[in-house]
mmCIF file with all atom_site columns, C-alpha atoms in Angstrom:
data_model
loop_
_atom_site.group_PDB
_atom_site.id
_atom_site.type_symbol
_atom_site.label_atom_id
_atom_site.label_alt_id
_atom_site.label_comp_id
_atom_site.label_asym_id
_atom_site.label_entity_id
_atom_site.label_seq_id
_atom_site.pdbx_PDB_ins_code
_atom_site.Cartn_x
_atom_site.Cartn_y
_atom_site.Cartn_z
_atom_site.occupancy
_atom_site.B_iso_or_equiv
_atom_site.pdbx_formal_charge
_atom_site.auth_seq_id
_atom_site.auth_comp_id
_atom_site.auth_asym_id
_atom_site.auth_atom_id
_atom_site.pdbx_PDB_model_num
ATOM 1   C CA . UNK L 1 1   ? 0.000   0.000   0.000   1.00 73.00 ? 387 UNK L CA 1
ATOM 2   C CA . UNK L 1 2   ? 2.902   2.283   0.471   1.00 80.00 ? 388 UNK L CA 1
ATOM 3   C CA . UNK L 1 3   ? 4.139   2.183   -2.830  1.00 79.00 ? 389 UNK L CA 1
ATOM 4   C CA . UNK L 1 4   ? 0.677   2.312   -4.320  1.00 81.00 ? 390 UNK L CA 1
ATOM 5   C CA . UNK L 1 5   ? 0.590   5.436   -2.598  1.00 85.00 ? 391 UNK L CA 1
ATOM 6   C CA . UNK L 1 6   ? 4.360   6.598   -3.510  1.00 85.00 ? 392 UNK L CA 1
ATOM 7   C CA . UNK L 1 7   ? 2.931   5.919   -7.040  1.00 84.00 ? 393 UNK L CA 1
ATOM 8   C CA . UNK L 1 8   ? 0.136   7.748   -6.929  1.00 87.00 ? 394 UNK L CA 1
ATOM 9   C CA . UNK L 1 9   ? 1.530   10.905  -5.366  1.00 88.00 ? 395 UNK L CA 1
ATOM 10  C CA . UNK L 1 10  ? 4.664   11.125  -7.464  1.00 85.00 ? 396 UNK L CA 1
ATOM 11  C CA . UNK L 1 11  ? 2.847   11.271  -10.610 1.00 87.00 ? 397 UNK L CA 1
ATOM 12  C CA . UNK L 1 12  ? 0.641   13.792  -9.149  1.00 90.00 ? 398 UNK L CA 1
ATOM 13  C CA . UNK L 1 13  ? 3.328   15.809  -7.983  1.00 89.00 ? 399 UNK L CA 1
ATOM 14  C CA . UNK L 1 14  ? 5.617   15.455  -11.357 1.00 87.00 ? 400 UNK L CA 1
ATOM 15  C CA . UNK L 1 15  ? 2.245   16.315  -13.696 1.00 87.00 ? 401 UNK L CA 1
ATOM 16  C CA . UNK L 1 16  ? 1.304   19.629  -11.718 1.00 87.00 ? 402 UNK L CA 1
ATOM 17  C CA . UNK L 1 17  ? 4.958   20.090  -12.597 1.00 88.00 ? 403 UNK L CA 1
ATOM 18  C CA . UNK L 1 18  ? 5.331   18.873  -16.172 1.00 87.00 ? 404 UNK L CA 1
ATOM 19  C CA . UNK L 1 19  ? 1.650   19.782  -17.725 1.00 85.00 ? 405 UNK L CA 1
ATOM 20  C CA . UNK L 1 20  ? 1.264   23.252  -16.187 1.00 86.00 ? 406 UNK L CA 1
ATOM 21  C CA . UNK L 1 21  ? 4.825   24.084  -17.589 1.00 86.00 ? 407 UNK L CA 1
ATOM 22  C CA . UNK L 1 22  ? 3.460   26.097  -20.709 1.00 85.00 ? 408 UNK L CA 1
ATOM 23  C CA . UNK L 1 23  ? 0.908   28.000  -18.556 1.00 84.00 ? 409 UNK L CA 1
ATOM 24  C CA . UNK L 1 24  ? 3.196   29.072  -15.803 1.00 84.00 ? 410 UNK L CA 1
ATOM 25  C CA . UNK L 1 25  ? 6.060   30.089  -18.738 1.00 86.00 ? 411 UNK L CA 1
ATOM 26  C CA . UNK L 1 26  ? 3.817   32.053  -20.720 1.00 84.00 ? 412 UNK L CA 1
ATOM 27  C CA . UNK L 1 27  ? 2.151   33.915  -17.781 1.00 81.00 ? 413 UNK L CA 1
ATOM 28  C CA . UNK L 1 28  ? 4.987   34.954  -15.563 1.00 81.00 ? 414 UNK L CA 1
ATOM 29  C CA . UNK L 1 29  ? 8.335   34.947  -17.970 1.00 82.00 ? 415 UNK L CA 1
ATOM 30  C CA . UNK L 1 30  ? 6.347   35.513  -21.646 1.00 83.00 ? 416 UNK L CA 1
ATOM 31  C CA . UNK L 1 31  ? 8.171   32.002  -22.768 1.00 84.00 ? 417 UNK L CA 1
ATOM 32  C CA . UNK L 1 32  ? 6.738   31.535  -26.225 1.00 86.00 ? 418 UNK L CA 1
ATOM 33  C CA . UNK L 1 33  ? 5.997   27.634  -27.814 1.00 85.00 ? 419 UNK L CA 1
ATOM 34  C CA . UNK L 1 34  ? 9.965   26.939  -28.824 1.00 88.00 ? 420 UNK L CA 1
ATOM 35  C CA . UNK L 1 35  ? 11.088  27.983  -25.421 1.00 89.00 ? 421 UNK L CA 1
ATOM 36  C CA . UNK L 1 36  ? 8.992   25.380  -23.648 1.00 87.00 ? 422 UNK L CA 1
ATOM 37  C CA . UNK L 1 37  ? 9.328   22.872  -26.159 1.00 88.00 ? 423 UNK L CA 1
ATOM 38  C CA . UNK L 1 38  ? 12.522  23.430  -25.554 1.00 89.00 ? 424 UNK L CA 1
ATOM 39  C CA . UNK L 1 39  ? 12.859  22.513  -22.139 1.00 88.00 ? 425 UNK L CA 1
ATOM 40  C CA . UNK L 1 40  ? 10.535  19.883  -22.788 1.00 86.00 ? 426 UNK L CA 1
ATOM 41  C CA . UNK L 1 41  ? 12.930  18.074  -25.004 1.00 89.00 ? 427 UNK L CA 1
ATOM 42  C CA . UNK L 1 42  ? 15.641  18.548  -22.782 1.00 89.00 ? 428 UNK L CA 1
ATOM 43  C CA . UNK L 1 43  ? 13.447  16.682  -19.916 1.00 85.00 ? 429 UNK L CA 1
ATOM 44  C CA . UNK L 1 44  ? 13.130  14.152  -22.381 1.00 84.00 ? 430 UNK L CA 1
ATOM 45  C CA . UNK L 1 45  ? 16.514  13.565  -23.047 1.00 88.00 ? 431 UNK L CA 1
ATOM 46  C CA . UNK L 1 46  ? 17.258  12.959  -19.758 1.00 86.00 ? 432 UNK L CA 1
ATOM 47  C CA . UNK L 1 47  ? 15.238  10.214  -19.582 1.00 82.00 ? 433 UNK L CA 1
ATOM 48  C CA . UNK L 1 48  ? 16.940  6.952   -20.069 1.00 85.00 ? 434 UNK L CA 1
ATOM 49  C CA . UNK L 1 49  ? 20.841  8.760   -18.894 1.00 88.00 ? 435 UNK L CA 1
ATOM 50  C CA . UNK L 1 50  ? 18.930  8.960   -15.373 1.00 86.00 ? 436 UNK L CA 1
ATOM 51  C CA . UNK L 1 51  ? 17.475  5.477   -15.955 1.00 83.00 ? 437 UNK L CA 1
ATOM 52  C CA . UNK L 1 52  ? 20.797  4.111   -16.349 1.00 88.00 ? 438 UNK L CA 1
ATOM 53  C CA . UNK L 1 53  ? 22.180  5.972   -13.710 1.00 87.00 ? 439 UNK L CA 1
ATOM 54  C CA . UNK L 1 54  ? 19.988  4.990   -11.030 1.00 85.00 ? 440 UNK L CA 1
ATOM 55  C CA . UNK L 1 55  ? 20.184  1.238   -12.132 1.00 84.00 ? 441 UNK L CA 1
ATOM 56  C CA . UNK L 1 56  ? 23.923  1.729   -11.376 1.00 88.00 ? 442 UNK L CA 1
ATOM 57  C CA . UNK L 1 57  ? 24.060  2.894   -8.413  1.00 88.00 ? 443 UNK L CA 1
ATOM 58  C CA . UNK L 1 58  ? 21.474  0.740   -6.834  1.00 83.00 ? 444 UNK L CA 1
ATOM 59  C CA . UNK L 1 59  ? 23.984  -1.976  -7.203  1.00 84.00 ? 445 UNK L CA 1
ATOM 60  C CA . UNK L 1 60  ? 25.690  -0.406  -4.335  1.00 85.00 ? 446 UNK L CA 1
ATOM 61  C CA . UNK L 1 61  ? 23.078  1.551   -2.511  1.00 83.00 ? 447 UNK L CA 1
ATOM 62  C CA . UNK L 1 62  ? 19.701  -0.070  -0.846  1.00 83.00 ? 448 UNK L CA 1
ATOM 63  C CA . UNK L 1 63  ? 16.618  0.959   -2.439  1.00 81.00 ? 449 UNK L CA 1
ATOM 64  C CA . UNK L 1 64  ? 14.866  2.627   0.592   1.00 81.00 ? 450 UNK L CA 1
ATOM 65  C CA . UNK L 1 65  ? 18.125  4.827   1.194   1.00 86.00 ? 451 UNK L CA 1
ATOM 66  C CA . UNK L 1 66  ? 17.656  5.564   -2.614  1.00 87.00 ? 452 UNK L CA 1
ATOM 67  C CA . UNK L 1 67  ? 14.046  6.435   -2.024  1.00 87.00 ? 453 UNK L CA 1
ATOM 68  C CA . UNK L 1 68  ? 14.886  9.108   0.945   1.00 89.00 ? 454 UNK L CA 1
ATOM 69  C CA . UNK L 1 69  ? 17.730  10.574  -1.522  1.00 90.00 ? 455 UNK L CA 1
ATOM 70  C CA . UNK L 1 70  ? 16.039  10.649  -4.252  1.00 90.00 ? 456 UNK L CA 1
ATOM 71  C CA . UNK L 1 71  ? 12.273  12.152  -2.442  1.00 90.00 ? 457 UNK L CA 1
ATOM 72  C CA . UNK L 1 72  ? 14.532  14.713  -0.981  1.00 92.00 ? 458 UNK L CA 1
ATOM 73  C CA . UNK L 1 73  ? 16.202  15.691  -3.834  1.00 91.00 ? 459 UNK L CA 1
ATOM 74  C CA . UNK L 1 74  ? 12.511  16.679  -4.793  1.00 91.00 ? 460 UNK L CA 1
ATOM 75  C CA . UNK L 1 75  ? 11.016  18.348  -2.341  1.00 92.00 ? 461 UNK L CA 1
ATOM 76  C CA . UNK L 1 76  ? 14.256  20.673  -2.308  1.00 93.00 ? 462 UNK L CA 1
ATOM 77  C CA . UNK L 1 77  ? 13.267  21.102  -6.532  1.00 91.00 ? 463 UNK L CA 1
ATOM 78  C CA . UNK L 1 78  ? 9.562   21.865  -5.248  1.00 92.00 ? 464 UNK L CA 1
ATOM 79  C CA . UNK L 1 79  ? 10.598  24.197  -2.643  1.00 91.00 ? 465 UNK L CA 1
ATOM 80  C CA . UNK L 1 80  ? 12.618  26.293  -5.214  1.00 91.00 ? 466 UNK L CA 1
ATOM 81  C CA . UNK L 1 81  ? 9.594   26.495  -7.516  1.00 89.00 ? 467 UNK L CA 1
ATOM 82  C CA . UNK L 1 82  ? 7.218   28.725  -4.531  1.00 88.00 ? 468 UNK L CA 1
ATOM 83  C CA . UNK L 1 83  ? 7.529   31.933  -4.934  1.00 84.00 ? 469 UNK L CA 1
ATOM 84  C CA . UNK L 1 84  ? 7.760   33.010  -1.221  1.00 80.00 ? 470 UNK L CA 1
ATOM 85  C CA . UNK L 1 85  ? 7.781   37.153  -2.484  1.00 77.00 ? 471 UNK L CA 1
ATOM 86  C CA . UNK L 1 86  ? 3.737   36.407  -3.699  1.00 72.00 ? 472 UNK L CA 1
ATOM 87  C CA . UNK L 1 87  ? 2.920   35.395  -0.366  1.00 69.00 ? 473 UNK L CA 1
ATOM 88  C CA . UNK L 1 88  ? 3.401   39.481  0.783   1.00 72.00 ? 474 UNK L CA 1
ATOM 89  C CA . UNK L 1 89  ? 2.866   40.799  -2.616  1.00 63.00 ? 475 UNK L CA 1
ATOM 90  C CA . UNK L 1 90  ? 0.751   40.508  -5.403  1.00 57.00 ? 476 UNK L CA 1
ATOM 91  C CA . UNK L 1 91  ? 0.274   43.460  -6.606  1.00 58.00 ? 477 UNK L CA 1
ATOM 92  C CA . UNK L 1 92  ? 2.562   44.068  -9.652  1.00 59.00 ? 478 UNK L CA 1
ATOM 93  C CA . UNK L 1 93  ? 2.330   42.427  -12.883 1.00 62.00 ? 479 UNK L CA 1
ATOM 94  C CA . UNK L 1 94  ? 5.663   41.571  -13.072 1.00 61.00 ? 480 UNK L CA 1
ATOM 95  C CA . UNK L 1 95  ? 5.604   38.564  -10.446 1.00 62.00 ? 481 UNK L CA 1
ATOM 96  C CA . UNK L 1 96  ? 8.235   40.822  -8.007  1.00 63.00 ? 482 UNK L CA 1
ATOM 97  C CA . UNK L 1 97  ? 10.427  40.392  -10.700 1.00 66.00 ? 483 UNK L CA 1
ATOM 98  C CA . UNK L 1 98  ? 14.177  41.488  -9.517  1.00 62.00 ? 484 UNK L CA 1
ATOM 99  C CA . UNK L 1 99  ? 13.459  40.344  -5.966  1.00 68.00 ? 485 UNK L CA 1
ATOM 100 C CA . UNK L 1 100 ? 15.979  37.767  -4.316  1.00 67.00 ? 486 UNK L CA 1
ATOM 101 C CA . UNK L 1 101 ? 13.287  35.390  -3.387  1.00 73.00 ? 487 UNK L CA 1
ATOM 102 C CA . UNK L 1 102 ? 11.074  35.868  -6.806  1.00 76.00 ? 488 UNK L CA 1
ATOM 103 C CA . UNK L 1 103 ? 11.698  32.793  -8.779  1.00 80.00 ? 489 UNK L CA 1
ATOM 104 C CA . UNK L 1 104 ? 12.770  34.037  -11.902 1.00 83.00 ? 490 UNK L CA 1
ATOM 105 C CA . UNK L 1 105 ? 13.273  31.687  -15.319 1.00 85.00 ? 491 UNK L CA 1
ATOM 106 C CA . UNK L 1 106 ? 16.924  30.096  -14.121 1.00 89.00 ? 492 UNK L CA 1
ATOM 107 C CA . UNK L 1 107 ? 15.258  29.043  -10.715 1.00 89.00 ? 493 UNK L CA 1
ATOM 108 C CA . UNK L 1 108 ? 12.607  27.997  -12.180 1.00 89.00 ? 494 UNK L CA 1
ATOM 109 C CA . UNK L 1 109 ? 14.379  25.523  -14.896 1.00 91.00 ? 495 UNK L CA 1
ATOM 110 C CA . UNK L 1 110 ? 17.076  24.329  -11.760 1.00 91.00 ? 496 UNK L CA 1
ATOM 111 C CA . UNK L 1 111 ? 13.551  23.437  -9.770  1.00 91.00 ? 497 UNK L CA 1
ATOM 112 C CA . UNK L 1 112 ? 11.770  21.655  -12.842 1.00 91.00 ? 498 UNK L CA 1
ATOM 113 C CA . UNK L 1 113 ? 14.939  19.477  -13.736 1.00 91.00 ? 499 UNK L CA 1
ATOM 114 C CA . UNK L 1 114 ? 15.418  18.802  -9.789  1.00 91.00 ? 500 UNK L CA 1
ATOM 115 C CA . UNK L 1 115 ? 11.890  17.599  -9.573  1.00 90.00 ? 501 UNK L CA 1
ATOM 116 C CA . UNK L 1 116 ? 11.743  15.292  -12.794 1.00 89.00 ? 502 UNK L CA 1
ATOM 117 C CA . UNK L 1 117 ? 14.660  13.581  -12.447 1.00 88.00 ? 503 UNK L CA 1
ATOM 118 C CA . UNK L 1 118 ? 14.757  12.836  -8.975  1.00 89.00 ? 504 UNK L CA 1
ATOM 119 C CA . UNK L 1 119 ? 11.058  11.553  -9.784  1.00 87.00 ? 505 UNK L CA 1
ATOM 120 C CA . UNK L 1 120 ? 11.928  9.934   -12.555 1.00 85.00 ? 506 UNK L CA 1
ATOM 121 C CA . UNK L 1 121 ? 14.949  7.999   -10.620 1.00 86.00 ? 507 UNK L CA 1
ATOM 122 C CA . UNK L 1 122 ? 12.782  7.160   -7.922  1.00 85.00 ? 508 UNK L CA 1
ATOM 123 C CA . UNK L 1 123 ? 9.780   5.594   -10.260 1.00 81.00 ? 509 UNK L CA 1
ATOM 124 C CA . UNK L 1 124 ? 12.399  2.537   -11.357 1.00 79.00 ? 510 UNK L CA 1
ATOM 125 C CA . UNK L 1 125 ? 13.247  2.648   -7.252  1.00 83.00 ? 511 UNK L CA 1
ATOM 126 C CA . UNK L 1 126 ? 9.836   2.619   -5.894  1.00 81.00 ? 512 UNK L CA 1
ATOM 127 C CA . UNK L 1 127 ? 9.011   0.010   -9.202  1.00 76.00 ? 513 UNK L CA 1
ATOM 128 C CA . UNK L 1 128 ? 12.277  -2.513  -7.609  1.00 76.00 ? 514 UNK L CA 1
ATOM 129 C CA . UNK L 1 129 ? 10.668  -1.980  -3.806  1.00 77.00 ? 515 UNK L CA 1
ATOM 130 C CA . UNK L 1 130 ? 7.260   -3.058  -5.322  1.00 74.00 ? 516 UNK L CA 1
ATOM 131 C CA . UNK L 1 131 ? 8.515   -5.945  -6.595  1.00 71.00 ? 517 UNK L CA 1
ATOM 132 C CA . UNK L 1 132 ? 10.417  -7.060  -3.688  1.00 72.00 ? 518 UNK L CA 1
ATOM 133 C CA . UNK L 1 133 ? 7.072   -7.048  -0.425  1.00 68.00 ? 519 UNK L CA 1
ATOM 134 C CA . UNK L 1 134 ? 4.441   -7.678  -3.243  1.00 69.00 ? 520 UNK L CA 1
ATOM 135 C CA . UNK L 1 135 ? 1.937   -10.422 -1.949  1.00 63.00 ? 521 UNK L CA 1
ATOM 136 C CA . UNK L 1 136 ? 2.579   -13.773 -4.174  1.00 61.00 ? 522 UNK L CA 1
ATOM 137 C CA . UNK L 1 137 ? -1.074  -13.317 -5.350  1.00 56.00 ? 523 UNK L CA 1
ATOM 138 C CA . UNK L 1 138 ? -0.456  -10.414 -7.136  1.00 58.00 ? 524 UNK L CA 1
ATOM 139 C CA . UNK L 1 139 ? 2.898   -11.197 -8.531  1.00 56.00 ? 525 UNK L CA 1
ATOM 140 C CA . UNK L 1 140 ? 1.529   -13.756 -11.287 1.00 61.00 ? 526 UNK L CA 1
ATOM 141 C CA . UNK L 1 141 ? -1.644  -13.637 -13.891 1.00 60.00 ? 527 UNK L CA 1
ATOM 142 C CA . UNK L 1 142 ? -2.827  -10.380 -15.603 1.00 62.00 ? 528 UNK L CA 1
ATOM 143 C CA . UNK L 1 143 ? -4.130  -8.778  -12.726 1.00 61.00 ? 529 UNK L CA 1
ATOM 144 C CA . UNK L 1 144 ? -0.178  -8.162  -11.263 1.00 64.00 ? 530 UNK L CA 1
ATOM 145 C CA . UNK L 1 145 ? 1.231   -5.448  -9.561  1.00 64.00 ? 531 UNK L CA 1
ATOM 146 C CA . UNK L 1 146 ? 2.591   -4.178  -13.002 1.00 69.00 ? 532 UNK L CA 1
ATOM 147 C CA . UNK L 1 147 ? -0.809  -3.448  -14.034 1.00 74.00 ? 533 UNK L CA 1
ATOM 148 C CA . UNK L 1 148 ? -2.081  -2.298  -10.824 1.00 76.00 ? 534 UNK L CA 1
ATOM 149 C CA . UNK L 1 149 ? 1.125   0.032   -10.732 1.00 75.00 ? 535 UNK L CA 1
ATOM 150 C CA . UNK L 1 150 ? 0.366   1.032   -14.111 1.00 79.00 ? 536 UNK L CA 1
ATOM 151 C CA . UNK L 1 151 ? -3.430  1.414   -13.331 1.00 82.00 ? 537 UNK L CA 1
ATOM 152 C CA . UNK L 1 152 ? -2.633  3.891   -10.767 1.00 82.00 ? 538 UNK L CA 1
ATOM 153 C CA . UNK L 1 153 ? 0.092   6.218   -12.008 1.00 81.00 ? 539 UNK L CA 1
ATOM 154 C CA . UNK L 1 154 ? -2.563  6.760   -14.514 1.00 86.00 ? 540 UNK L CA 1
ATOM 155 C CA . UNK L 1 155 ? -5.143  7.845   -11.533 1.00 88.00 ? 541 UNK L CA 1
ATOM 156 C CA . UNK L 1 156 ? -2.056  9.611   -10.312 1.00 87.00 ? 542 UNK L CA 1
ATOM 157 C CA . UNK L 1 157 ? -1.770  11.651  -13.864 1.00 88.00 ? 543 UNK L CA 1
ATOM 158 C CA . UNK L 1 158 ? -5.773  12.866  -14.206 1.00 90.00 ? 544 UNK L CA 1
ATOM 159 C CA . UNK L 1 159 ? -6.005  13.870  -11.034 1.00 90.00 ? 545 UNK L CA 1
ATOM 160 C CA . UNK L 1 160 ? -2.999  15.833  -11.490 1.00 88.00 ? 546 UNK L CA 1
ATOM 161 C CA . UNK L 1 161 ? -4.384  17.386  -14.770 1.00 88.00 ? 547 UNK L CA 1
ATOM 162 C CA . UNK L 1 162 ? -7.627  17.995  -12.806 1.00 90.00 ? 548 UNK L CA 1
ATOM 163 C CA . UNK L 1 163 ? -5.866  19.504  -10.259 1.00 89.00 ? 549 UNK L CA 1
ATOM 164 C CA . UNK L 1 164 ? -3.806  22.061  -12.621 1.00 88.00 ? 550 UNK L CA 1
ATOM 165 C CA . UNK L 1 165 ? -7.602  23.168  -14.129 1.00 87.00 ? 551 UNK L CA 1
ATOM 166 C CA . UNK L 1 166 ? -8.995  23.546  -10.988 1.00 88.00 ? 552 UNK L CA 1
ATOM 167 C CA . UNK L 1 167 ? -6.082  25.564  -9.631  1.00 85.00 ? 553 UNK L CA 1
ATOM 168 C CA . UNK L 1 168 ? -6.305  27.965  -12.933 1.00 81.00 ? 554 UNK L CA 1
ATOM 169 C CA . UNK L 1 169 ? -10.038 29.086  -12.460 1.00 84.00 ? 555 UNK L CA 1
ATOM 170 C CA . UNK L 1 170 ? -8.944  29.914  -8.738  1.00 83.00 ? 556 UNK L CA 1
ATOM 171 C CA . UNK L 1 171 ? -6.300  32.355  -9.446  1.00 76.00 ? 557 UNK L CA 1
ATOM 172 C CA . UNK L 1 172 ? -3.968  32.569  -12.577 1.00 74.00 ? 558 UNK L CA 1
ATOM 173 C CA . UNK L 1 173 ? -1.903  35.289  -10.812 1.00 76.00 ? 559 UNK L CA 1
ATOM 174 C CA . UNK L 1 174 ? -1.134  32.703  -7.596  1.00 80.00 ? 560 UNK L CA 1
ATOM 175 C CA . UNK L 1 175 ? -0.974  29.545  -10.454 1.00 82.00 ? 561 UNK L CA 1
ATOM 176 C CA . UNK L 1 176 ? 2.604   28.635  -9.335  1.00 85.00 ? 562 UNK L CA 1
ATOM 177 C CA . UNK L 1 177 ? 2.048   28.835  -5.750  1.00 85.00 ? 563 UNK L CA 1
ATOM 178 C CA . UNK L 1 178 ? -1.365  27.074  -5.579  1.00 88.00 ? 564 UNK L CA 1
ATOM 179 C CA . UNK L 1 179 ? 0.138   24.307  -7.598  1.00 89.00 ? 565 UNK L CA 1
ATOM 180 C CA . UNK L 1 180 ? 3.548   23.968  -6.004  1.00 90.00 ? 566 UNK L CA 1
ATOM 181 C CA . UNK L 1 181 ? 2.576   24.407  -2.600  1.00 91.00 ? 567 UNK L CA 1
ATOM 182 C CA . UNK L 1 182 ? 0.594   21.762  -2.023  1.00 91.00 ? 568 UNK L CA 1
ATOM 183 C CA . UNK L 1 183 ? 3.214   19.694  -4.122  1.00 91.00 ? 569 UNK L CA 1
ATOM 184 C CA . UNK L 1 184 ? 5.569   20.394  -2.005  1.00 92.00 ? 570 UNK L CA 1
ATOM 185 C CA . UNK L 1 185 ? 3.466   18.983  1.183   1.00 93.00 ? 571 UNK L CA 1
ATOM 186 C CA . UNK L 1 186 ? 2.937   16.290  -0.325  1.00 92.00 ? 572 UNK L CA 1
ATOM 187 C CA . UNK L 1 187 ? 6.686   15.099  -0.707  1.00 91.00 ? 573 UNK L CA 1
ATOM 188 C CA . UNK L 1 188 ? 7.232   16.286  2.525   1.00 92.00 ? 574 UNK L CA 1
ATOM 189 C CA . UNK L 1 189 ? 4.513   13.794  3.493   1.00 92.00 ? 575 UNK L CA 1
ATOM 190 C CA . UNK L 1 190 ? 6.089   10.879  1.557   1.00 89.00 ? 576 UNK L CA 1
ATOM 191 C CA . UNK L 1 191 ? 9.582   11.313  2.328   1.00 90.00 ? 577 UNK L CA 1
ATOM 192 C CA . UNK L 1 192 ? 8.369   11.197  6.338   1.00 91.00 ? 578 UNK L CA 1
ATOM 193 C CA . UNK L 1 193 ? 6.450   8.301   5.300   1.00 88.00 ? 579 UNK L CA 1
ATOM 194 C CA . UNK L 1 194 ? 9.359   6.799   4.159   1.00 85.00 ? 580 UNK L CA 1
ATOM 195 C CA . UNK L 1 195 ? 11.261  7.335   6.706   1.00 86.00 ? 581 UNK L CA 1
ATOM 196 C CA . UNK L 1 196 ? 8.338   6.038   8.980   1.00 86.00 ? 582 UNK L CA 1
ATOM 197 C CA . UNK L 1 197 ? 8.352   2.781   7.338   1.00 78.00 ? 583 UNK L CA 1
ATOM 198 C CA . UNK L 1 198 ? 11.948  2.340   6.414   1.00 73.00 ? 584 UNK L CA 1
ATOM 199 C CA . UNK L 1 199 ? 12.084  -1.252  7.692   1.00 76.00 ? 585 UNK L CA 1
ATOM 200 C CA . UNK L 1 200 ? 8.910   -2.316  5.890   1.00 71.00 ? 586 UNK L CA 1
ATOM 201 C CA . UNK L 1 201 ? 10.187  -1.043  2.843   1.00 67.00 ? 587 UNK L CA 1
ATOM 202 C CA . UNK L 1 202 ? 12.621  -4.406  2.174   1.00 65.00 ? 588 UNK L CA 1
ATOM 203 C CA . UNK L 1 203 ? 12.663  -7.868  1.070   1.00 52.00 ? 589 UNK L CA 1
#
């Protein structure tokens, strides 16, 4: 159940991040289509290098101290993406640009690669984990954990994208905040979890 859940919220998490990329860009730093297609392919491209990565080092490193490195690693991206200045102000249209603590386009990018590719490492982690304290019943047939995993990173994904609507009839000025915010609790919430249950999470 813990990794259902680590499932679920991770995709969440990585589409409020991913999906809402063009409408934060284009509202706060006037990014136009080949700016965040650009960034988009770079995300892509990353892809299998952090695959491979991660399948190294897990050779040497136990997955649940993998997990708490790698769910760190993105909360810290999260935290970089809240704009702390909109909290006192919101009055200019400029999004406090110039401020120390506005997150400006370089901030922004470090926060969106931090967040995707620690949550991309730690799907293959959480994925290994699964397959380790997965009840025999559901390790065979076609109703396996694969599916189920499968099944519910999908879940995971809509309610995201529902989520980043929602959030965008509330408030385009606050968009970033009311969708990294909550985000952010969240993988504050499953890295204590993990920590919580570090012994369960083991052959």
């Amino acid at each position: 159940r813990i990794c259902m859940f680590l499932l679920f919220s991770k995709m969440f998490t990585v589409e409020s991040v991913i999906s809402a990329a063009s409408m934060v860009t284009k509202n706060r730093y006037g990014w136009a289509v080949q700016q965040v297609g650009t960034l988009g392919t770079i995300v892509g491209c990353l892809t299998i290098p952090i695959s491979v990565f991660i399948g190294w080092i897990s050779q040497y490193r136990e997955d649940r101290v993998l997990m708490i490195w790698l769910m760190s690693f993105a909360a810290l991206g999260m935290g970089l993406l809240i704009d702390v200045t909109d909290f006192v102000s919101t009055e200019t249209d400029t999004y406090n640009e110039g401020h120390a603590l506005a997150v400006g386009p370089y901030r922004y990018i470090a926060g969106y690669l931090l967040v995707f590719c620690s949550v991309q490492a730690f799907d293959g982690v959480v994925g290994s984990v699964l397959s380790k304290v997965i009840p025999t019943a559901l390790a065979t047939g076609t109703l396996n954990s694969g599916l189920l995993a499968t099944v519910i990173g999908t879940f995971g994904r809509a309610c995201g994208d529902v989520f980043i609507t929602s959030v965008g009839f509330i408030d385009i000025r606050q968009i970033m905040n009311l969708l990294f915010v909550p985000s952010f609790i969240i993988l504050a919430f499953d890295l204590i979890l993990i920590c919580y249950k570090y012994d369960s999470l083991t052959a």
